[in-house]
Coordinates of C-alpha atoms in Angstrom, one line a residue:
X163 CA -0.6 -5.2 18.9
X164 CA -0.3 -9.1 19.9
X165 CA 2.7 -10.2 17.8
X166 CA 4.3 -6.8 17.7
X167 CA 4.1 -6.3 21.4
X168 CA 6.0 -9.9 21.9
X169 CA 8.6 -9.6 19.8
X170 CA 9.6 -5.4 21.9
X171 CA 9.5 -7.5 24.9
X172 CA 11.9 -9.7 23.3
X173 CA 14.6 -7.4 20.9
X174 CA 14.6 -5.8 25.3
X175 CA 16.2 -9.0 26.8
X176 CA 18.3 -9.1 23.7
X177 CA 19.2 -5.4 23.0
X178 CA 20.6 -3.0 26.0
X179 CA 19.5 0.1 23.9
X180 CA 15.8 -0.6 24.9
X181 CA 15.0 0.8 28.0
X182 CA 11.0 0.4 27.7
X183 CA 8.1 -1.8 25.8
X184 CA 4.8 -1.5 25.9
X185 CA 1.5 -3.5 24.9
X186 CA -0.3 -1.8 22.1
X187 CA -4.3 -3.0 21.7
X188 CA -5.4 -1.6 19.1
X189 CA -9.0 -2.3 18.9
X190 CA -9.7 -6.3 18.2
X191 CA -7.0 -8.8 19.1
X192 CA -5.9 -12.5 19.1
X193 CA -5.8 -13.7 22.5
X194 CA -3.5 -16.7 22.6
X195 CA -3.7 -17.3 26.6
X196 CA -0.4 -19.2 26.0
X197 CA 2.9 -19.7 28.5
X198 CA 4.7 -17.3 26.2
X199 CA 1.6 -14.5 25.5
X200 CA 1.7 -14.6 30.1
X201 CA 5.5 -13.9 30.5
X202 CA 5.2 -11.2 28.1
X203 CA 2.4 -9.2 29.7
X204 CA 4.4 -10.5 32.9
X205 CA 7.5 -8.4 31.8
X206 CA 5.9 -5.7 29.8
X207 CA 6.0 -2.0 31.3
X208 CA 2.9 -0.6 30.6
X209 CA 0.2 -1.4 28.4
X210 CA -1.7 1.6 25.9
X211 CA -5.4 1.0 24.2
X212 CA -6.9 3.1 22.2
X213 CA -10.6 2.2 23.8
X214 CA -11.2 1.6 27.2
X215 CA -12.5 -1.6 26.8
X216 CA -9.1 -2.4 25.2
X217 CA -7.2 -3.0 28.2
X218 CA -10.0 -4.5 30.2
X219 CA -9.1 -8.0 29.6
X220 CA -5.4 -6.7 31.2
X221 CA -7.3 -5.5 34.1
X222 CA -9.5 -8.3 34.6
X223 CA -7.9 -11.2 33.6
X224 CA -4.1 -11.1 34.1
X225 CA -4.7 -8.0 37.1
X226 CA -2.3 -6.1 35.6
X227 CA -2.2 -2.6 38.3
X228 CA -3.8 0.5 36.6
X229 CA -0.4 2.6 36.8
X230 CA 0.6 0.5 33.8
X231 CA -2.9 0.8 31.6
X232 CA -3.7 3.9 29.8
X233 CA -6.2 4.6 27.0
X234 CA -4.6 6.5 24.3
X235 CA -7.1 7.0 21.2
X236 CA -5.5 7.4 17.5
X237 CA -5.8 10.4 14.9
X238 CA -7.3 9.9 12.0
X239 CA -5.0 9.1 9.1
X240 CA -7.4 9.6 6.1
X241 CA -6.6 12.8 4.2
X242 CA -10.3 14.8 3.6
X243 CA -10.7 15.2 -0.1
X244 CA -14.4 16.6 -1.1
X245 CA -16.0 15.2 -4.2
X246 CA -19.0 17.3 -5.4
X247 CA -21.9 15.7 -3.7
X248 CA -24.4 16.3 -6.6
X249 CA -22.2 14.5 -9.4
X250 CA -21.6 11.3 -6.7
X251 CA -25.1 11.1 -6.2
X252 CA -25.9 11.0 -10.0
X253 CA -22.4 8.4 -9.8
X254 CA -24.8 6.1 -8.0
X255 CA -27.9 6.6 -8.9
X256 CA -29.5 8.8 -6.1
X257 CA -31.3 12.1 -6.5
X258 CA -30.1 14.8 -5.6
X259 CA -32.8 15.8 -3.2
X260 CA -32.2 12.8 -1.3
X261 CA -31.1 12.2 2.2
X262 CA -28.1 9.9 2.1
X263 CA -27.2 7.6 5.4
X264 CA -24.2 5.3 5.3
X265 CA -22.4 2.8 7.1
X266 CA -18.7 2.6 6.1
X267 CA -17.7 -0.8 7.8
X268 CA -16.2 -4.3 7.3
X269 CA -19.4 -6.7 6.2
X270 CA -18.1 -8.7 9.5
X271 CA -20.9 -10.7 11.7
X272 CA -19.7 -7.9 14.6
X273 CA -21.1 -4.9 12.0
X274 CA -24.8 -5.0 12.1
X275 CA -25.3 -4.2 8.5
X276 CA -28.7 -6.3 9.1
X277 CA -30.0 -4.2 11.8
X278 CA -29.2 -0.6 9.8
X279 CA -31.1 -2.4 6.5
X280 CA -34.2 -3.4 8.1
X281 CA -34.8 0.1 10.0
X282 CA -33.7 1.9 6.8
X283 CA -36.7 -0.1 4.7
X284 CA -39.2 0.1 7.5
X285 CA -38.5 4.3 7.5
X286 CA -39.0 4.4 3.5
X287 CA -42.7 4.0 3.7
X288 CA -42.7 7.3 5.6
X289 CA -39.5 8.9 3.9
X290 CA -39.1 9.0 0.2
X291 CA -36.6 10.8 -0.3
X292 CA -33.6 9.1 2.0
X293 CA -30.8 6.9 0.4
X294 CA -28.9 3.9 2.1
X295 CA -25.4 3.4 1.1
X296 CA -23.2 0.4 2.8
X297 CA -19.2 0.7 2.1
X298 CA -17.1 -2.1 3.2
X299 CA -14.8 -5.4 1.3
X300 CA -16.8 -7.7 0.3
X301 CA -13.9 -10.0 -1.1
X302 CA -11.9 -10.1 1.9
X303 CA -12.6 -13.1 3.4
X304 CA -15.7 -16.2 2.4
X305 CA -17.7 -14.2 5.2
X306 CA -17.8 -11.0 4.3
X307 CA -18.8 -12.2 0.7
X308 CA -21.7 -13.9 2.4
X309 CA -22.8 -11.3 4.3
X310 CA -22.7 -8.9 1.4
X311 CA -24.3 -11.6 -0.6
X312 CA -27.5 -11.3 1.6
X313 CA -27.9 -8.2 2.2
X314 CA -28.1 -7.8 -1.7
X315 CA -30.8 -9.9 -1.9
X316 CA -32.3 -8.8 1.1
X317 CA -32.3 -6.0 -0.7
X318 CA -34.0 -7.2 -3.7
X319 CA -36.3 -9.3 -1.8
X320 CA -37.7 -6.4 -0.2
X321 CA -37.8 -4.4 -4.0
X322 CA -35.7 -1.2 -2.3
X323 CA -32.6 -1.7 -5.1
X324 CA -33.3 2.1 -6.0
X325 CA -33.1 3.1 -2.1
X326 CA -30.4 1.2 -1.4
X327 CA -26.4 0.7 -2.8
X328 CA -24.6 -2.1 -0.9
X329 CA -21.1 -1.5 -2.3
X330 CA -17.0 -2.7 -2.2
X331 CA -14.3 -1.2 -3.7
X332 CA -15.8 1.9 -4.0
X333 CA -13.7 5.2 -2.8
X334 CA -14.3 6.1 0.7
X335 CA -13.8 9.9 0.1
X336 CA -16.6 9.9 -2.5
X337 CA -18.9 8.6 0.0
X338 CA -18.0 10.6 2.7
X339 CA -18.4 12.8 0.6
X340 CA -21.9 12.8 -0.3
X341 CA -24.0 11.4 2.8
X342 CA -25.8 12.9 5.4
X343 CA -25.6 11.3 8.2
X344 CA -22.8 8.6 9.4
X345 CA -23.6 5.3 11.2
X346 CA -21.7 2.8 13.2
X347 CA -24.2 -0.1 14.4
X348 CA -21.6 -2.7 15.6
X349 CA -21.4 -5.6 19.1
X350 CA -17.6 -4.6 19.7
X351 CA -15.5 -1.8 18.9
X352 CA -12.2 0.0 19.6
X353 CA -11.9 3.6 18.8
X354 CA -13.4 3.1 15.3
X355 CA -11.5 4.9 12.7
X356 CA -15.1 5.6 10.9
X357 CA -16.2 7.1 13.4
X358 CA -13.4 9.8 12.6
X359 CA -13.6 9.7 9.3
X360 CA -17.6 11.1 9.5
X361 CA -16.1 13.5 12.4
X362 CA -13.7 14.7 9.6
X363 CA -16.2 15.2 7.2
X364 CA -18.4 17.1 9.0
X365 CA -21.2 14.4 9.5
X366 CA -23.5 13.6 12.1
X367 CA -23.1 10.0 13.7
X368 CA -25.6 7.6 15.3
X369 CA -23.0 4.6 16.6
X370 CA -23.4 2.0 19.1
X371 CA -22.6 3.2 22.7
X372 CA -18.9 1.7 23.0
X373 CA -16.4 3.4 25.3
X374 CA -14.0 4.1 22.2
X375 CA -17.1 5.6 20.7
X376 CA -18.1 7.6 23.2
X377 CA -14.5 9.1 23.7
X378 CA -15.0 10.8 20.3
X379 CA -18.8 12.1 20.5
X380 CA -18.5 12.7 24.1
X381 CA -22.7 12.7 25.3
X382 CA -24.1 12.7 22.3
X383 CA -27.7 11.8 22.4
X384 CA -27.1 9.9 19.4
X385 CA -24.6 7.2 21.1
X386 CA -27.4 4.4 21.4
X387 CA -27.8 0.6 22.5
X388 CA -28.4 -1.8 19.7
X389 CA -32.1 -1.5 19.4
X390 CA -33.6 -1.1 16.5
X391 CA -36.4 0.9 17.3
X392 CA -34.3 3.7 19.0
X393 CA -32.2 3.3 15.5
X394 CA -35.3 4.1 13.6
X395 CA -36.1 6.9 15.8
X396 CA -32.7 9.0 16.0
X397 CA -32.7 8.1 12.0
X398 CA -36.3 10.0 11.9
X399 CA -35.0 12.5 14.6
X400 CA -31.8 13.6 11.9
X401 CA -33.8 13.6 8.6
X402 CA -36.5 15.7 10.3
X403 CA -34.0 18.3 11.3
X404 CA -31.3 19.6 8.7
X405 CA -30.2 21.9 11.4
X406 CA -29.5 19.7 13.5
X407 CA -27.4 17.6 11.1
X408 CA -25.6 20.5 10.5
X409 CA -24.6 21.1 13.9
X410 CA -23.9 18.5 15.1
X411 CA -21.5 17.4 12.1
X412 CA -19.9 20.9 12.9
X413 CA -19.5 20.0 16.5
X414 CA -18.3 16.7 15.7
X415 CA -15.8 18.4 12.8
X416 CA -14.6 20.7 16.0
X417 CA -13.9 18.0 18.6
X418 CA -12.0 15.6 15.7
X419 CA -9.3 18.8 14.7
X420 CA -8.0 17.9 18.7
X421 CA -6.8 14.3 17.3
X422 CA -3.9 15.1 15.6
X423 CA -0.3 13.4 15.4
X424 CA 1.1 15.7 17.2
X425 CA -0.8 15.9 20.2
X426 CA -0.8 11.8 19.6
X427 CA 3.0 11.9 20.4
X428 CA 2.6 14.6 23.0
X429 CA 0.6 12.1 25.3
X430 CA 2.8 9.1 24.4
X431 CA 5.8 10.9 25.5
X432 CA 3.8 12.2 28.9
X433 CA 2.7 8.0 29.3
X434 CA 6.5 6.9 28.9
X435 CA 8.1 10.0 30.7
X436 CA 6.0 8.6 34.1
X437 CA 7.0 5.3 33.2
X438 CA 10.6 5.9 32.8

């Protein structure tokens, strides 16, 4: 990323050995727009983001030519490990005839943890037996304890404490494991690594319709804008259907088993070899 990407161009003008850098954005960045952060991208070879809308700012602001941008998505890295769905639920207090939805994603202002809450409580009047889980740190910075702060008490506010668990710390393969149907509600994203992670489970995902997004479900009729009345209604759309949960999660299970480290390096060789 940034710093990394800096210091290559530098060990190059230092080391004869290194033949080649490259700019690597993965997803968000710090943009210095600084005399040293120019001469860099100036000197740098070729530049690799794993979203589209990674390497935009390369194209539009410092018109770097598109022979040296390339979008490069990564693999998942999480290693699938099934919990039994039945004794996770009773972990956490949902039964086990419920429908479980979760958002696995940092409580960051860019997450719209907000906009996922107030569809989910709006849709419990009709469905009783759905369950909301939110994963994410809530410790990791003043922010993200605020945000998690509210949404608790949104949560109480609104008396849906039994409907709802607004968690941190908790083990991301136990709720993988046990929900339904995966969501990504978010203003900015790279190729989110969530997104994956409900691919590898098997899961059906409604995300916002971001470019790094859209690489991984291809033209899915789930990929939305953030509104929160289409929200509600591809929500209604999934728990209505279990077949169609089921097949999309096993399309989306299909088209994640492509993203693997090998073929990773495979395309990372074919960027370099033209770039040689």
């Amino acid at each position: 990323m940034n710093t990394s990407s800096k210091i290559a161009f530098f060990l190059r003008r230092f080391l004869i050995s290194v033949k080649i850098t490259f700019w690597h954005q993965l997803g968000l960045d710090v943009w210095k727009n600084d005399i040293v952060e120019k001469i860099v991208i100036k000197g740098t070879h070729l530049f690799i983001g794993n979203a589209e809308n990674c390497i935009s700012i390369f194209r539009e602001k410092y018109r770097i030519k598109e022979d040296k941008l390339f979008v490069l998505p990564q693999f998942p890295t999480l290693l699938r490990i099934d919990f039994d769905k039945n004794d996770i639920k009773a972990k956490f207090n949902i039964p086990s005839n419920n429908i479980v939805i979760g958002m696995i994603a940092h409580y960051r202002p860019e997450k719209l943890h907000n906009m996922v809450l107030d569809s989910f409580i709006e849709l419990t009047y009709e469905f009783h037996n759905s369950h909301l889980i939110f994963l994410g740190d809530r410790n990791n910075t003043e922010s993200t304890a605020h945000i998690f702060d509210n949404l608790v008490n949104k949560v109480i506010l609104h008396k849906v404490s039994h409907k709802v668990n607004i968690l941190s710390g908790s083990r991301v393969e136990e709720i993988l494991s046990c929900i339904d149907i995966g969501i990504l509600m978010s203003d900015i994203e790279g190729t989110p690594n969530v997104v994956q992670e409900y691919m590898l489970y098997g899961l059906p995902v409604i995300a916002t319709n971001h470019p790094g997004t859209k690489e991984l479900i291809r033209d899915s009729s789930f990929l939305i804008k953030n509104d929160k009345l289409i929200l509600k209604s591809k929500i209604k759309e999934l728990i209505n259907n279990s077949e169609r949960r089921l097949a999309l999660g096993e399309s989306n299970r299909k088209i994640i088993k492509t993203y693997t480290p090998d073929n990773y390096v495979l395309r990372l060789e074919n960027i370099f070899s033209k770039n040689a």
